[in-house]
XYZ file of C-alpha atoms in Angstrom:
240
model
C -10.125 18.193 28.786
C -10.787 19.385 25.264
C -10.024 17.334 22.162
C -10.143 19.063 18.796
C -10.617 17.547 15.347
C -9.672 13.980 16.226
C -9.766 11.509 13.287
C -12.442 9.038 14.330
C -15.159 6.579 13.355
C -18.517 5.812 14.939
C -18.748 2.272 16.277
C -22.284 2.415 17.659
C -25.049 4.895 18.527
C -28.305 4.809 20.427
C -30.973 7.464 20.980
C -30.918 9.541 24.140
C -33.927 11.561 25.243
C -35.795 13.495 22.545
C -33.051 14.685 20.257
C -29.626 13.423 21.357
C -27.406 10.420 20.728
C -25.090 8.334 22.851
C -22.103 7.569 20.635
C -19.324 5.021 20.953
C -16.426 6.497 19.010
C -13.047 5.110 17.974
C -10.459 7.896 17.835
C -7.003 7.667 16.301
C -5.240 8.958 19.415
C -7.769 8.297 22.186
C -9.165 4.840 21.451
C -12.757 4.115 22.349
C -14.622 7.107 23.785
C -18.260 7.534 24.887
C -19.843 10.805 23.780
C -23.131 12.587 24.255
C -24.087 14.313 20.998
C -26.717 16.816 22.078
C -29.609 17.895 19.863
C -28.503 16.085 16.720
C -31.667 14.036 16.192
C -34.920 15.309 14.783
C -37.887 15.677 17.133
C -40.875 13.515 16.213
C -39.926 13.133 12.584
C -39.080 16.796 12.001
C -35.915 18.036 10.303
C -32.632 17.254 12.040
C -31.080 20.300 13.679
C -27.632 18.929 14.374
C -26.365 16.738 11.556
C -27.309 13.294 12.844
C -26.429 11.890 9.415
C -22.749 12.422 10.250
C -22.913 10.238 13.343
C -23.013 7.032 11.314
C -20.676 4.055 10.950
C -18.098 3.972 8.138
C -17.871 7.769 7.770
C -14.322 9.119 8.272
C -14.820 11.961 10.748
C -13.023 14.746 12.547
C -14.598 14.969 16.001
C -14.173 17.330 18.920
C -15.297 16.806 22.498
C -14.807 18.015 26.045
C -15.163 16.691 29.585
C -13.348 14.457 32.032
C -16.075 12.011 33.035
C -16.635 8.637 31.386
C -19.241 10.320 29.152
C -17.825 13.324 27.249
C -19.790 15.948 25.375
C -19.395 16.208 21.608
C -18.589 19.777 20.583
C -18.121 19.290 16.845
C -18.194 16.760 14.039
C -17.322 17.106 10.367
C -16.543 14.639 7.572
C -12.893 13.912 6.879
C -13.761 12.327 3.534
C -16.687 10.565 1.874
C -18.395 7.623 3.576
C -16.881 4.270 2.699
C -19.025 2.445 0.146
C -19.926 -0.779 1.921
C -22.725 -2.531 0.051
C -24.721 -5.732 0.474
C -23.084 -8.315 2.710
C -20.110 -5.998 3.235
C -22.320 -3.844 5.459
C -22.764 -6.849 7.759
C -18.986 -7.333 7.692
C -18.447 -3.735 8.745
C -21.038 -3.974 11.509
C -19.349 -7.156 12.725
C -15.965 -5.418 12.875
C -17.506 -2.485 14.764
C -19.284 -4.724 17.252
C -16.110 -6.670 17.981
C -14.270 -3.449 18.729
C -17.094 -2.047 20.813
C -17.258 -5.234 22.871
C -13.528 -5.875 23.302
C -11.875 -2.462 23.554
C -11.554 -0.664 26.878
C -12.417 3.026 27.079
C -9.624 5.589 26.788
C -7.056 3.002 25.715
C -5.260 4.409 22.643
C -4.507 2.054 19.763
C -3.131 4.138 16.862
C -1.900 1.069 14.942
C -5.313 -0.543 15.275
C -6.926 2.645 13.976
C -4.803 2.425 10.841
C -5.590 -1.278 10.404
C -9.312 -0.630 10.995
C -9.345 1.933 8.186
C -7.439 -0.452 5.947
C -9.909 -3.258 6.697
C -12.935 -1.116 5.815
C -11.270 -0.047 2.568
C -10.478 -3.651 1.672
C -14.054 -4.739 2.369
C -15.268 -2.146 -0.134
C -13.289 -3.676 -2.962
C -13.072 -7.448 -2.533
C -15.407 -10.274 -3.426
C -13.807 -12.751 -1.022
C -14.077 -10.959 2.321
C -13.443 -13.921 4.657
C -9.630 -13.517 4.646
C -10.079 -9.802 5.391
C -12.275 -10.572 8.409
C -9.968 -13.297 9.721
C -6.928 -11.056 9.420
C -8.760 -8.275 11.244
C -9.842 -10.598 14.060
C -6.288 -11.822 14.518
C -4.839 -8.295 14.488
C -7.500 -7.028 16.904
C -6.658 -9.749 19.438
C -2.965 -9.036 18.984
C -3.333 -5.268 19.511
C -5.472 -5.781 22.627
C -2.920 -8.074 24.216
C -4.661 -11.383 23.481
C -2.564 -12.454 20.510
C -0.889 -15.816 19.945
C 1.564 -17.398 17.516
C 0.329 -19.601 14.701
C 3.663 -21.355 14.255
C 4.657 -21.928 17.907
C 3.310 -24.339 20.513
C 2.395 -21.951 23.319
C 3.098 -24.506 26.045
C 6.298 -26.219 24.925
C 7.738 -23.355 22.889
C 8.479 -25.729 20.041
C 7.410 -25.200 16.428
C 3.962 -26.221 15.246
C 4.291 -29.398 13.183
C 2.225 -29.896 10.039
C 1.305 -33.486 10.921
C 0.155 -32.730 14.477
C -3.213 -31.641 15.887
C -3.495 -28.596 18.159
C -5.958 -27.153 20.645
C -6.567 -23.493 21.408
C -5.933 -22.452 25.022
C -6.871 -18.913 26.135
C -3.707 -18.493 28.201
C -1.149 -20.378 26.132
C -2.505 -20.100 22.597
C -2.026 -23.191 20.437
C -0.913 -26.341 22.239
C -0.395 -29.857 20.942
C -3.453 -32.063 21.419
C -3.403 -35.505 22.994
C -4.318 -38.340 20.655
C -7.602 -38.951 22.447
C -8.995 -35.459 21.712
C -11.861 -35.445 19.200
C -10.837 -34.111 15.800
C -13.627 -31.539 15.673
C -12.092 -29.682 18.617
C -8.593 -29.523 17.114
C -6.722 -27.649 14.409
C -4.406 -29.318 11.919
C -0.814 -28.065 12.120
C -0.583 -27.848 8.333
C -3.532 -25.431 8.223
C -2.095 -23.302 11.030
C 1.193 -22.978 9.167
C -0.675 -21.993 5.999
C -2.501 -19.274 7.901
C 0.785 -18.014 9.284
C 1.975 -17.661 5.684
C -1.246 -15.908 4.631
C -2.555 -18.850 2.602
C -6.353 -19.173 2.586
C -7.321 -22.336 0.757
C -10.424 -24.405 1.512
C -9.053 -26.225 4.547
C -7.084 -23.339 6.059
C -9.973 -20.854 5.824
C -12.256 -23.348 7.595
C -9.552 -23.708 10.240
C -9.230 -19.910 10.535
C -12.950 -19.440 11.088
C -13.101 -22.068 13.850
C -9.886 -20.812 15.435
C -10.984 -17.178 15.551
C -14.363 -18.141 16.993
C -12.598 -20.103 19.728
C -10.176 -17.248 20.440
C -12.916 -14.617 20.544
C -15.386 -16.661 22.576
C -13.348 -16.444 25.756
C -13.116 -12.647 25.452
C -16.706 -11.919 24.420
C -18.467 -13.980 27.100
C -21.931 -15.459 26.785
C -23.689 -12.561 25.050
C -24.051 -13.351 21.311
C -22.943 -10.916 18.636
C -25.929 -9.199 17.037
C -24.025 -8.570 13.820
C -23.218 -12.275 13.472
C -26.937 -13.062 13.661
C -27.669 -10.428 10.999
C -24.865 -11.793 8.850
C -26.274 -15.308 9.056
C -29.765 -14.074 8.219
C -28.329 -12.331 5.182
C -26.654 -15.479 3.896
C -23.119 -14.519 4.884
C -20.176 -16.494 6.201
C -18.800 -14.293 8.963
């Protein structure tokens, strides 16, 4: 199978042998794809022979590849436009988004709507000071697109509406369910905050709720292995 000039972004790379790269790519029509980019790295500090600078995160690319195995061979790569200008803590945000996708997405599972939203998220991160709402919205949309989504305004067990005065728990199968009175408050989410989030309102209490809720929702999908980007974000003084 040959794929030509697919709009794509690099999610992650690692060196392979003397001069090649193993690349995790997110393509607009093919989803997550593993590629071998041969001969693109410099040998022992010499000049790069194959344009390794292109195989970087946050660069809109047009990529070509061939092969039918789980590891395809890159046959071409060119910029689609200039690299997105993520600076400072926004770089950690972008790395966090990439790591989530690399960890949660299955190979060869197309998600064209997620590709559009991913591009939109990176563009928003370039231009906002308050990036927490952008990250929370991306996390929610990612879970939704991968089939793990849940309603913020509906009790996933009873089917009734979330009530502002009630406390709710997150359940990985049912979503948000009403909590029993004996449940500790730190493990629950206030209905009022959930309804605010459903309306896109990020005030002090609802953004704290969103952060805890998304961590709970992601934890069951990510497993025990910690996110490296979250550790980097914390070391850099961020709030991801």
